[in-house]
Coordinates of C-alpha atoms in Angstrom, one line a residue:
Chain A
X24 CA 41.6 5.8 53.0
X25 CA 41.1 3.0 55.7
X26 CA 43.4 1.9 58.3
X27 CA 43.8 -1.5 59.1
X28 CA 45.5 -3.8 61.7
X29 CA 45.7 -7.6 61.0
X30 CA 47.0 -9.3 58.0
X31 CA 43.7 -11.2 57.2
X32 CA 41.9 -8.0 56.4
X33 CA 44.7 -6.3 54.7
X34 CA 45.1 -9.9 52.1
X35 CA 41.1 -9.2 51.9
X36 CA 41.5 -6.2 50.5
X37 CA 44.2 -6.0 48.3
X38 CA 43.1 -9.4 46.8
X39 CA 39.6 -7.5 45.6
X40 CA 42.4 -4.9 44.1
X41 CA 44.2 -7.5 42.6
X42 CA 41.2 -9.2 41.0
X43 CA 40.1 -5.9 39.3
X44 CA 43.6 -5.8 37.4
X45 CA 45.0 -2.8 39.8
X46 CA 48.8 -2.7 40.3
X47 CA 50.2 -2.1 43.8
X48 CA 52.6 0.1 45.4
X49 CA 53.9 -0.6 48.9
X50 CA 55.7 2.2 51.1
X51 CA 56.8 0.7 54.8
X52 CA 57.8 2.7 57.1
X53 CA 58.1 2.7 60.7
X54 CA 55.4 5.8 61.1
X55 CA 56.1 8.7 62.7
X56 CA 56.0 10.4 59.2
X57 CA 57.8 13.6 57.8
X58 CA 58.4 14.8 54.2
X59 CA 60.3 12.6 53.3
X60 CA 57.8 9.5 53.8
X61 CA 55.5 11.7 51.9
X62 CA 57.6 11.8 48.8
X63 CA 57.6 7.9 48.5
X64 CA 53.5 8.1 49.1
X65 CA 53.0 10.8 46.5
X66 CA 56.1 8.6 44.0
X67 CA 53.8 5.6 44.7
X68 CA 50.7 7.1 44.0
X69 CA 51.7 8.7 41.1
X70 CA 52.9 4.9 39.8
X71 CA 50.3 2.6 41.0
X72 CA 46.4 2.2 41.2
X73 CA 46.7 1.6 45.0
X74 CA 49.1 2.6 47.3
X75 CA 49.8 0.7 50.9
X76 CA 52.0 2.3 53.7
X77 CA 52.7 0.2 56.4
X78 CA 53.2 1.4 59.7
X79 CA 55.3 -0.8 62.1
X80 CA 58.3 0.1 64.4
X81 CA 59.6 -3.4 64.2
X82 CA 61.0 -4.8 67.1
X83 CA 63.6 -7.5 65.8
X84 CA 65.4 -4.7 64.2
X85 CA 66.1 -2.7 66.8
X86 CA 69.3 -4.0 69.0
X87 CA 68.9 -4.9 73.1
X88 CA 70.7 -0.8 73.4
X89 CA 68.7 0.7 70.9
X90 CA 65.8 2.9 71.0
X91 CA 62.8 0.7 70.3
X92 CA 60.9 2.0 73.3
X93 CA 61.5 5.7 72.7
X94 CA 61.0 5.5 69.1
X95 CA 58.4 8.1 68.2
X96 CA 54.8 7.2 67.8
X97 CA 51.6 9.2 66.2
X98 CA 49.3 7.3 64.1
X99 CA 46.9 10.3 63.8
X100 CA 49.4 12.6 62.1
X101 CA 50.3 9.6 60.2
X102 CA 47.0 8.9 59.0
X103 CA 46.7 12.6 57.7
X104 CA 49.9 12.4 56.3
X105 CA 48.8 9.7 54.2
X106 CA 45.5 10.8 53.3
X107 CA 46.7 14.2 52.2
X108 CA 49.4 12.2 49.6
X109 CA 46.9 10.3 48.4
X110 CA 47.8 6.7 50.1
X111 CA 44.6 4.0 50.2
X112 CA 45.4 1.8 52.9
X113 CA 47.3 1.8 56.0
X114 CA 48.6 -1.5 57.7
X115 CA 49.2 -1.0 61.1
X116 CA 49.7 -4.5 62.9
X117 CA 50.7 -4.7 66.7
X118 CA 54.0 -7.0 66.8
X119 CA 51.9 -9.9 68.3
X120 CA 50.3 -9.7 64.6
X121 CA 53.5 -9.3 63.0
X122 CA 55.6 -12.3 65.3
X123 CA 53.6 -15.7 66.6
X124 CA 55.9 -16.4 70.0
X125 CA 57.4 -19.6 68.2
X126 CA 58.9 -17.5 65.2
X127 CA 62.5 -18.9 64.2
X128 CA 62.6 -17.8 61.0
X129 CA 65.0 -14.7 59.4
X130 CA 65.9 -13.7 56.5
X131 CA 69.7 -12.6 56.3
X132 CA 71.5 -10.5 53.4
X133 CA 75.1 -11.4 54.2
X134 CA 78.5 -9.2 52.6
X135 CA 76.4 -5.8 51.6
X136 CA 75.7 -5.8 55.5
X137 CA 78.9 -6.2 57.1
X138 CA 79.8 -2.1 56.7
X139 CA 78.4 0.8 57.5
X140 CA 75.8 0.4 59.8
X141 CA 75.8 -3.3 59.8
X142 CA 78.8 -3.4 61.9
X143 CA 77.9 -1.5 64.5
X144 CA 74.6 -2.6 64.3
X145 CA 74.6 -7.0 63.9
X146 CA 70.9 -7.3 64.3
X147 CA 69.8 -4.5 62.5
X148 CA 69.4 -5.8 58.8
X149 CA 68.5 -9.2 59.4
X150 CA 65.4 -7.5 61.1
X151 CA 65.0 -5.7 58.1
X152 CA 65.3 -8.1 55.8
X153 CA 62.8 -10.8 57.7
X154 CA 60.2 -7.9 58.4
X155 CA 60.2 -6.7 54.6
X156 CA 59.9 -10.1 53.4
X157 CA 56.8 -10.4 55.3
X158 CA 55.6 -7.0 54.1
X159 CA 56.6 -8.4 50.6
X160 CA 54.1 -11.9 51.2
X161 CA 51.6 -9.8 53.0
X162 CA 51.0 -7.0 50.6
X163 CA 52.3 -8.8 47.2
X164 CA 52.8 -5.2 45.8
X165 CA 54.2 -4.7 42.0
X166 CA 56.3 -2.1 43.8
X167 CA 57.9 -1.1 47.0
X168 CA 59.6 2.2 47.8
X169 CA 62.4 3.4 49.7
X170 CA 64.4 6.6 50.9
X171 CA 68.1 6.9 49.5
X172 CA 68.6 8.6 53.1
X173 CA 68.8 4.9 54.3
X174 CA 71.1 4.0 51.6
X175 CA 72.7 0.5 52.7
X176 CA 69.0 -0.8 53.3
X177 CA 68.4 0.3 50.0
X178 CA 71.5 -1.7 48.4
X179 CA 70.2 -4.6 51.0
X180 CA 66.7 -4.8 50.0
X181 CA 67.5 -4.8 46.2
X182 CA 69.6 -7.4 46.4
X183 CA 67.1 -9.5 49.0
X184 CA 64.9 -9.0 46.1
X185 CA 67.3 -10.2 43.4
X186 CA 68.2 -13.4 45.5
X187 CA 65.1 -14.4 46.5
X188 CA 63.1 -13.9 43.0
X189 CA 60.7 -11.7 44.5
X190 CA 58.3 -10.3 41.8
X191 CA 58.5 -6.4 43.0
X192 CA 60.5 -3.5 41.9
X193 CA 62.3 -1.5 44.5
X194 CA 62.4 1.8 43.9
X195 CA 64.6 4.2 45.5
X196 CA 63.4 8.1 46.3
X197 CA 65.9 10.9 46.8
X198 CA 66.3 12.6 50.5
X199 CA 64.7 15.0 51.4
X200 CA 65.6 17.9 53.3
X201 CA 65.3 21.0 56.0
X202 CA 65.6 24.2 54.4
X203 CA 69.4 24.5 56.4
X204 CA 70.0 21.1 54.4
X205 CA 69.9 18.4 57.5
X206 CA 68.1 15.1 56.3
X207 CA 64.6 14.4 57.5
X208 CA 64.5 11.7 59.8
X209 CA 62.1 11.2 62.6
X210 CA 64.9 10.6 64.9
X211 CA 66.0 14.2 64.1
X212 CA 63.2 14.8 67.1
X213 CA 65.4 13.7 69.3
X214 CA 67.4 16.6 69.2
X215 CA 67.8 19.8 71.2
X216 CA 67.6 23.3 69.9
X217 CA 71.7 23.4 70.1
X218 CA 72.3 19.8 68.7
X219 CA 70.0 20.6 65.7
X220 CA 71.7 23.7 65.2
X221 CA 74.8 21.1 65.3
X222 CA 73.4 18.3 62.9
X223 CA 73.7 20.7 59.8
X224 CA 77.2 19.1 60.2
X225 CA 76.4 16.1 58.5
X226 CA 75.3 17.7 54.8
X227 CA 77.6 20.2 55.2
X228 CA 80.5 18.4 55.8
X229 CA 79.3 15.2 52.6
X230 CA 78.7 18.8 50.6
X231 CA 82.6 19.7 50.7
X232 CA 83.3 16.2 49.8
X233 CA 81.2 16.3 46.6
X234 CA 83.1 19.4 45.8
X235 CA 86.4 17.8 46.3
X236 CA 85.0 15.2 43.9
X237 CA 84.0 18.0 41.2
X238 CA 87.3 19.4 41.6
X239 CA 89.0 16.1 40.8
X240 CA 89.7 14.3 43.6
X241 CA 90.3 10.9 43.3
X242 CA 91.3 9.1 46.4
X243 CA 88.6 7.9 48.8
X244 CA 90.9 8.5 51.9
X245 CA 91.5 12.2 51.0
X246 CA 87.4 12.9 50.5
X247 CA 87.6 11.3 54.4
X248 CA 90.1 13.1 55.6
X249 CA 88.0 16.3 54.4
X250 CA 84.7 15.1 55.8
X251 CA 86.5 13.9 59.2
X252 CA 88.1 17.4 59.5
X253 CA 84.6 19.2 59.0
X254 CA 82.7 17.5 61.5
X255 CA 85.6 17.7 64.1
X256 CA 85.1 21.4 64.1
X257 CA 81.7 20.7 65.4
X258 CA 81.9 20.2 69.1
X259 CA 78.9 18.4 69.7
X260 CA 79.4 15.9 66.7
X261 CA 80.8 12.8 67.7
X262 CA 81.6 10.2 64.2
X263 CA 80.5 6.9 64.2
X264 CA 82.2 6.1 60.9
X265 CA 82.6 8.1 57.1
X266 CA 83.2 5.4 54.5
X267 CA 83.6 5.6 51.0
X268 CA 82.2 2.3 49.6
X269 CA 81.3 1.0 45.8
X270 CA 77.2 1.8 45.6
X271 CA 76.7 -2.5 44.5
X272 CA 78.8 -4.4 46.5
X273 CA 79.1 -1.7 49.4
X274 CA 83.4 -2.8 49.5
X275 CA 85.6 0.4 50.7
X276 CA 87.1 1.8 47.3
X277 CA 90.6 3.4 47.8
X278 CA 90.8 5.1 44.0
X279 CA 87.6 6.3 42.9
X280 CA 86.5 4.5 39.3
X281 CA 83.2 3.4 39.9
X282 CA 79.7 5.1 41.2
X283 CA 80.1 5.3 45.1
X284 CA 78.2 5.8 47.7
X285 CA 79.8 8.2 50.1
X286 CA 77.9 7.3 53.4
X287 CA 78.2 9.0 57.2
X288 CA 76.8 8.0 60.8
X289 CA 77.4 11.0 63.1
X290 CA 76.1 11.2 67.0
X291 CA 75.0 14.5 67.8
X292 CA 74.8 13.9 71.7
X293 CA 73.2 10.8 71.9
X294 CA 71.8 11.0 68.8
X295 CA 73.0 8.6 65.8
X296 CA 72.2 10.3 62.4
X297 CA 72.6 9.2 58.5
X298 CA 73.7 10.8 55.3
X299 CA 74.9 9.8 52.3
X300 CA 75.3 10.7 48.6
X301 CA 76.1 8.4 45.5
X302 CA 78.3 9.9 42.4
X303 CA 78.6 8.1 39.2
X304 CA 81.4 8.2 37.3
X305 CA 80.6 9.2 33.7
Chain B
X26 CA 52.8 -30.6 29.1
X27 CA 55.4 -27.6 28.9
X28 CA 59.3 -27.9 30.2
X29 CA 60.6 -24.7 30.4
X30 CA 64.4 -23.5 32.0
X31 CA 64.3 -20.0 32.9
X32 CA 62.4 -18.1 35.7
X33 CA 60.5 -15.2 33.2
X34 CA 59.3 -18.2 30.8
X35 CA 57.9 -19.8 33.7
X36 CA 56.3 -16.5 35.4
X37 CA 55.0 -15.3 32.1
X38 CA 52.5 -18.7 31.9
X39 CA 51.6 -18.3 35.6
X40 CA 51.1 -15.2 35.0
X41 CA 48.5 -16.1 32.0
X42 CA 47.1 -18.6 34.4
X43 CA 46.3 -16.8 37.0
X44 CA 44.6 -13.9 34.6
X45 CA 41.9 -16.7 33.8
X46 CA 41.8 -17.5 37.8
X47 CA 43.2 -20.8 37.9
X48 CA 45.1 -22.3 41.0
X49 CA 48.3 -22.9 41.0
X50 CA 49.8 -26.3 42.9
X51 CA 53.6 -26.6 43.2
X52 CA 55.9 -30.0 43.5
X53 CA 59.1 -28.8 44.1
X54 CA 61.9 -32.1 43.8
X55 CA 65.5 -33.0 42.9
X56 CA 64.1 -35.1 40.2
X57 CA 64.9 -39.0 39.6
X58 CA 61.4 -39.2 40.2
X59 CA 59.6 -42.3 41.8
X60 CA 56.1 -43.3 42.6
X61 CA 56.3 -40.9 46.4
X62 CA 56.9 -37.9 43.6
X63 CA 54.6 -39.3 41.4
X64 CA 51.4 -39.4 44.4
X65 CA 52.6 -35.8 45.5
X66 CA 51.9 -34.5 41.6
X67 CA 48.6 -36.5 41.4
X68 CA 47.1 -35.0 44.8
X69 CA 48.4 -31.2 43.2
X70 CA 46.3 -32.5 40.0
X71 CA 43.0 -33.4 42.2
X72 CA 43.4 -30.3 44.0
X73 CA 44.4 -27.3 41.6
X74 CA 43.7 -26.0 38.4
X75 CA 47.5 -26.2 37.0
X76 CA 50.9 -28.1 38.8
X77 CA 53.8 -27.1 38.0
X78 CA 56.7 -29.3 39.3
X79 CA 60.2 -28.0 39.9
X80 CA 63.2 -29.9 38.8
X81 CA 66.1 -28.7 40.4
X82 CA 69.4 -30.2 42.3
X83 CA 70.0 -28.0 44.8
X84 CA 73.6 -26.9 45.2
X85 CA 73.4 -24.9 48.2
X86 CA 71.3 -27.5 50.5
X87 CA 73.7 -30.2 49.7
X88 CA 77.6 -30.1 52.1
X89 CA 80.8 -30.0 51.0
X90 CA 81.4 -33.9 51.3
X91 CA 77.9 -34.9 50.2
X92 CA 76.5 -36.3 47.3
X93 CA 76.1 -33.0 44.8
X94 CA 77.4 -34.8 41.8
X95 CA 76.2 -37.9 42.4
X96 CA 72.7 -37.1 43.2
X97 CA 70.9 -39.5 40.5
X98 CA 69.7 -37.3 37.3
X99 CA 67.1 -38.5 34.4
X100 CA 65.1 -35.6 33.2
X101 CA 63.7 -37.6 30.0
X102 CA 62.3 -40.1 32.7
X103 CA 61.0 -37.3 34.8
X104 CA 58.9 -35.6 31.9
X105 CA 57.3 -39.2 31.7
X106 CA 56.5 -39.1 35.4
X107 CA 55.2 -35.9 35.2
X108 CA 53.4 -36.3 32.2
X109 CA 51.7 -39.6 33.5
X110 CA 50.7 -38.0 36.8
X111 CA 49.0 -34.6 34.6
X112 CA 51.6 -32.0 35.8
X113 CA 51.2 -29.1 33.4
X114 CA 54.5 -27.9 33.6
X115 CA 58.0 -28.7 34.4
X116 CA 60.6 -26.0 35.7
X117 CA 64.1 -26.9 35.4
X118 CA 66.0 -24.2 35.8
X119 CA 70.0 -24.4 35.7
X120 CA 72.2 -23.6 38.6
X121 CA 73.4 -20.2 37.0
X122 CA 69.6 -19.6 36.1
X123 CA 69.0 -19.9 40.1
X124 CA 71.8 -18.8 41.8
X125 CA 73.9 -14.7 40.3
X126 CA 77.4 -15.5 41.3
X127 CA 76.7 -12.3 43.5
X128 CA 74.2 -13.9 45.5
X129 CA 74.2 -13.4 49.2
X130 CA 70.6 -13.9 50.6
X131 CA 69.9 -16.6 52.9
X132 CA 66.4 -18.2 54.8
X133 CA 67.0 -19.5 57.8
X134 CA 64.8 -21.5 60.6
X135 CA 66.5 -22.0 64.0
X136 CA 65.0 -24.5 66.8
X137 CA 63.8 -26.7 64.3
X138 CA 66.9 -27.6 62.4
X139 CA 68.9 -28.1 64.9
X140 CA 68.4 -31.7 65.7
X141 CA 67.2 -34.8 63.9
X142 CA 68.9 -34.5 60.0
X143 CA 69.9 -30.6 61.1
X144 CA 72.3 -31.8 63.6
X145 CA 74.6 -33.7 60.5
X146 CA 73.8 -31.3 58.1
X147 CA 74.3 -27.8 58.9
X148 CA 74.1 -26.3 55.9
X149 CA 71.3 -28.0 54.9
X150 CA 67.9 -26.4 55.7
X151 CA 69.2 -23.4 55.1
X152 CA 69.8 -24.0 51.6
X153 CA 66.4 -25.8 51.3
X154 CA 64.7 -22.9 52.9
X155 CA 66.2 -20.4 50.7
X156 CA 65.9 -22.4 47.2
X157 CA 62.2 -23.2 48.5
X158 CA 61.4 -19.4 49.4
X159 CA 62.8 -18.5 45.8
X160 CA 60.6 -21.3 44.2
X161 CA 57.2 -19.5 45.8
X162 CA 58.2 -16.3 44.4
X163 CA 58.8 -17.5 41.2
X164 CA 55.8 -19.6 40.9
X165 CA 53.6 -18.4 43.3
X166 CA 51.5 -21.1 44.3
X167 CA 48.1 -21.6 46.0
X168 CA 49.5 -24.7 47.2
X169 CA 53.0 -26.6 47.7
X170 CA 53.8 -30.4 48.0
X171 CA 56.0 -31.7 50.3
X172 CA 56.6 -35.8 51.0
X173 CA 56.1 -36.4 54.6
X174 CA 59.5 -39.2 54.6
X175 CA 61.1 -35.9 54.5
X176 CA 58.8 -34.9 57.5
X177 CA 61.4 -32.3 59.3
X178 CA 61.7 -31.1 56.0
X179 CA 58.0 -30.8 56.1
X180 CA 57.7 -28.9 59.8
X181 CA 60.5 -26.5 58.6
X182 CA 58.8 -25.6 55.6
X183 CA 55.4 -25.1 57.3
X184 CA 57.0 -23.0 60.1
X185 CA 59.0 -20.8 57.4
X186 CA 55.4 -20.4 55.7
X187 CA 54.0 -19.4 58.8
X188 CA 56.6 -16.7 59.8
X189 CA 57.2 -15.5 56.8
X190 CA 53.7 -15.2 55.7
X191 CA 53.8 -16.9 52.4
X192 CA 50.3 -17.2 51.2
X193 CA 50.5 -21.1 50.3
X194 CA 49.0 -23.8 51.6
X195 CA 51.5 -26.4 52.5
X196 CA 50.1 -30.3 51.7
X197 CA 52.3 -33.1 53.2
X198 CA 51.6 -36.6 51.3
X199 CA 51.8 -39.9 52.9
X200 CA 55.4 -41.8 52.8
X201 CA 55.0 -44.4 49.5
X202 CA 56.7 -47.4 50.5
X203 CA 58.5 -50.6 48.0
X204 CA 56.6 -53.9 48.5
X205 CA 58.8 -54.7 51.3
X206 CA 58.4 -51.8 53.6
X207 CA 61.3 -49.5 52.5
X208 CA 60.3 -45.8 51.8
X209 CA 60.8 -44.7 48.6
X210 CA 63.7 -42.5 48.0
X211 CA 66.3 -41.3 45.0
X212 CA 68.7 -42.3 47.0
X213 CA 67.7 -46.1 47.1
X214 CA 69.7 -46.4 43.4
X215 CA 72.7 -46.2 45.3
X216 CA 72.6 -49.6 47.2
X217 CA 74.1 -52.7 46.0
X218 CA 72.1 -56.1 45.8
X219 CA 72.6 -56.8 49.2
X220 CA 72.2 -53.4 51.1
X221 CA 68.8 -53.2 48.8
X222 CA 68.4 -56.5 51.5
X223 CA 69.4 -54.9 54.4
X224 CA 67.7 -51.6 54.3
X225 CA 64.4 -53.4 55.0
X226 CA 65.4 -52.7 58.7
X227 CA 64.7 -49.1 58.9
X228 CA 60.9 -49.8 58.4
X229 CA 61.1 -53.6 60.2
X230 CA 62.5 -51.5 63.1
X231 CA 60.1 -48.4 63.0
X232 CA 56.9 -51.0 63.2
X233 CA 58.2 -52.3 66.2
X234 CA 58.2 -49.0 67.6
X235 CA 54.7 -48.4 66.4
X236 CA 53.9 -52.4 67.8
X237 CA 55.0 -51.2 71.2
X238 CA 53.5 -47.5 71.2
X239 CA 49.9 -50.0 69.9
X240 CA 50.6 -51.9 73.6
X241 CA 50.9 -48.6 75.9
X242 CA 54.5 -47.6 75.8
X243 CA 55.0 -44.4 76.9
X244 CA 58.9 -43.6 77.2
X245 CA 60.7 -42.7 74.3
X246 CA 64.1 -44.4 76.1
X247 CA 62.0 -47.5 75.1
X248 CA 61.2 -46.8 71.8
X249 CA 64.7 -46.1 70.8
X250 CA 66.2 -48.7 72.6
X251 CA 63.6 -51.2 70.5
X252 CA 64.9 -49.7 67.3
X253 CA 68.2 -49.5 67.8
X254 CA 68.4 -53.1 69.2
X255 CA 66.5 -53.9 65.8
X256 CA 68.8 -52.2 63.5
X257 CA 72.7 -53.8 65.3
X258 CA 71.3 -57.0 64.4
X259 CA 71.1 -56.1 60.0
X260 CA 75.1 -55.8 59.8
X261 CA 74.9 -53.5 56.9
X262 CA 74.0 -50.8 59.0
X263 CA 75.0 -47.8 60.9
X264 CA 72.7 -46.0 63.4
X265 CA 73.1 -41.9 62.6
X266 CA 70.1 -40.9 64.8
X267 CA 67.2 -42.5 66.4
X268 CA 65.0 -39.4 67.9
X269 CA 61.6 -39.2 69.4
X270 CA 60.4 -35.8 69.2
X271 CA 57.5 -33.6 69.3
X272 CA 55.6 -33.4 65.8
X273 CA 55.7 -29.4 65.5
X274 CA 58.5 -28.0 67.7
X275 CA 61.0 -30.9 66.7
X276 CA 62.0 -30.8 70.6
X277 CA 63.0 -34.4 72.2
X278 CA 60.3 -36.2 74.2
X279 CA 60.9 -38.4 77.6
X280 CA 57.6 -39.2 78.6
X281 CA 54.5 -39.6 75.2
X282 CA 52.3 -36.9 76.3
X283 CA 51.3 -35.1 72.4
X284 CA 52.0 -35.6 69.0
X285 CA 55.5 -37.3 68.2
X286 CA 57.8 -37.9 65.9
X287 CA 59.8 -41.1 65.7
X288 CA 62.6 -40.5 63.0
X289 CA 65.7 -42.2 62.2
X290 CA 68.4 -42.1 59.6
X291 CA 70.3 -44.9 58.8
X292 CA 73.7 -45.7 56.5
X293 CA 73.7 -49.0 54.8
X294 CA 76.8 -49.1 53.4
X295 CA 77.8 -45.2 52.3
X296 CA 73.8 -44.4 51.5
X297 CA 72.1 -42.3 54.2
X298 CA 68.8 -43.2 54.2
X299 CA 65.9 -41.5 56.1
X300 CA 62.7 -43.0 57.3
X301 CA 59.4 -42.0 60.2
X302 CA 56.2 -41.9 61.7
X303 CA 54.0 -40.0 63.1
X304 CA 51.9 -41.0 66.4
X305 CA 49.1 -39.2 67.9
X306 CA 48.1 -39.3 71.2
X307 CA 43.9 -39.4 71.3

């Protein structure tokens, strides 16, 4: 596996692939990698020849009170994470590679990104979207993978895709989680012994919910009402917003008759953590 | 020569193409093709293995009181053109074939398109960006043709290229002019008789600004002051813009220090017409 850091000798490298007929798979992520990066690697490698991850934490998505500059960092763990789930290259570009200081162009996913995170968040996705699409010309995979943890980027970049005619299926990879059912995420670092003793909340609380939805239910507001209740019990839980949204178009649903995504953002001291589920209606 | 109407027909012979190795060169136009569309699909013939040109009226880069249904349309004509200049293939894809009703993605340059024909047209770039971006990902081109009468057009493009990493190499072509000095443009169908005359002036009135730049000039104030002065005196016409700018960041210029841009659009009559040059400073 080699690691590399500027976009001539990546292109070099894949092209060689390329020219010998090997497909592609792409996994970005902004490093720091846990499990649940793994599981896309391993997905990728199990679908492609050749598997790319790149490693970026891409400044034009955070916003100006966000945590770019305390994002966690370590490339070495990284690079044995990727190794040992069988990854062949790592791209790891500074920003100056990534952004020339006359860059004015963005790539913007409007509607889908209005919700959930997006509105909280007005930055956040058109960073996505530009940085992926440059991930997308750099690496010209066959296939790109993504976490369902980070469900509204997944709903974004599939439709990015579908817009823009890129040639690349996205595929999404179930969450993965701690044995007491709390999402990986690498800002789950962030958290003190009590507050991740706290951020079990979040599955617990989209757990009863899915219950609730076994059982019957059929109204989006009751399935928040339970949810909201849960993680008010939870004194160091603070919500950022539960919504109940269709899993295409991502518009709030009031009677369920469609697959939905049932998403949650949740502060756990100053923390901000995701979860989500999708159920399909049979 | 092939003329094909949907994006998988037309990936599915790139694809075959680019199996064997050949190189790919993209026109992308409106159609109603003339001899400036005709030189840009003769220098993609020299200087690639296939050409493909696009044919395709743009809804979303046209606004809401412009010239969509109007735009001039002759695809029989076209085939000729393109036949004549050895394109290998023409993709002329519907609306609906371009654009899912659900459609939300957009590319967008800022700086650039904010003056010059961005300042009139706000919509504009953005929709040429966007169709353009999809165009590279459905043909994916070695290289891409652009007219340079078009030349903020051309800078936009180039600078989306740039930040958005598209492998392409982008080829501006030469303004090709009628016998009396007007550039060559679709749009020229749309004058009478007598504002055929009168649109002489945007090029009359552009060589003066090149006969004084020849002598030493070196404020722009001068140089639009000799073109508009040039242009009251054709009553048929209607100064939009006269700008002096700098050739890459589209910024105005006082004082002629680098590489300009002296660009003007002009109504004769109802018709909008566009026409430049580029200086160098040695």
């Amino acid at each position: 596996m080699e690691t590399v850091h500027t976009i001539l000798e990546t292109r070099k490298i894949i092209k060689a692939w390329k020219k010998d007929g090997l497909t592609v798979g792409l996994v970005p992520t902004m490093g720091f990698l846990h499990e649940g990066h793994e599981s896309l690697v391993k997905k990728a490698a199990a679908e492609n020849d050749k598997v790319v991850v790149s490693i970026f934490v891409n400044p034009i998505q955070f916003g100006p009170n966000e945590d770019l500059e305390a994002y966690p960092r370590d490339l070495d763990k990284d690079k044995l994470v990727c190794e040992k789930a069988n990854a062949d290259l790592i791209f790891n570009p500074s920003p100056e590679e990534m952004y020339f200081d006359n860059a004015v162009t963005s790539v913007a996913v409007k509607e889908l990104t209005e919700g959930l995170c997006g509105s909280k968040r007005p930055v956040h996705f058109q960073g996505v979207c530009t940085v992926v699409s440059k991930l997308f010309n750099i690496v010209t995979p066959d296939r790109a993978y993504f976490g369902e943890k980070d469900a509204q980027q997944l709903a974004v970049i599939k439709r990015m895709v579908q817009d823009l005619n890129f040639d690349i299926d996205i595929v999404g990879c179930p969450i993965v989680r701690e044995e007491d059912g709390l999402a990986k995420s690498s800002r789950n670092t962030y958290l003190s012994r009590d507050e991740r003793k706290a951020a079990v909340i979040l599955n617990e609380s989209l757990n009863l919910a899915k219950e609730a939805l076994k059982s019957g239910e059929q109204y989006a507001s009751k399935l928040t009402g339970i949810i909201s209740k849960k993680i008010s019990s939870e004194p160091l839980a603070k919500i950022d917003y539960i919504e109940i949204v269709d899993s295409l178009e991502l518009k709030p649903v009031c009677k369920i008759s469609s697959s939905i995504l049932v998403a949650i953002a949740i502060y756990i001291g100053n923390t901000r953590l995701i979860d989500n589920f999708t159920w399909d209606i049979k």
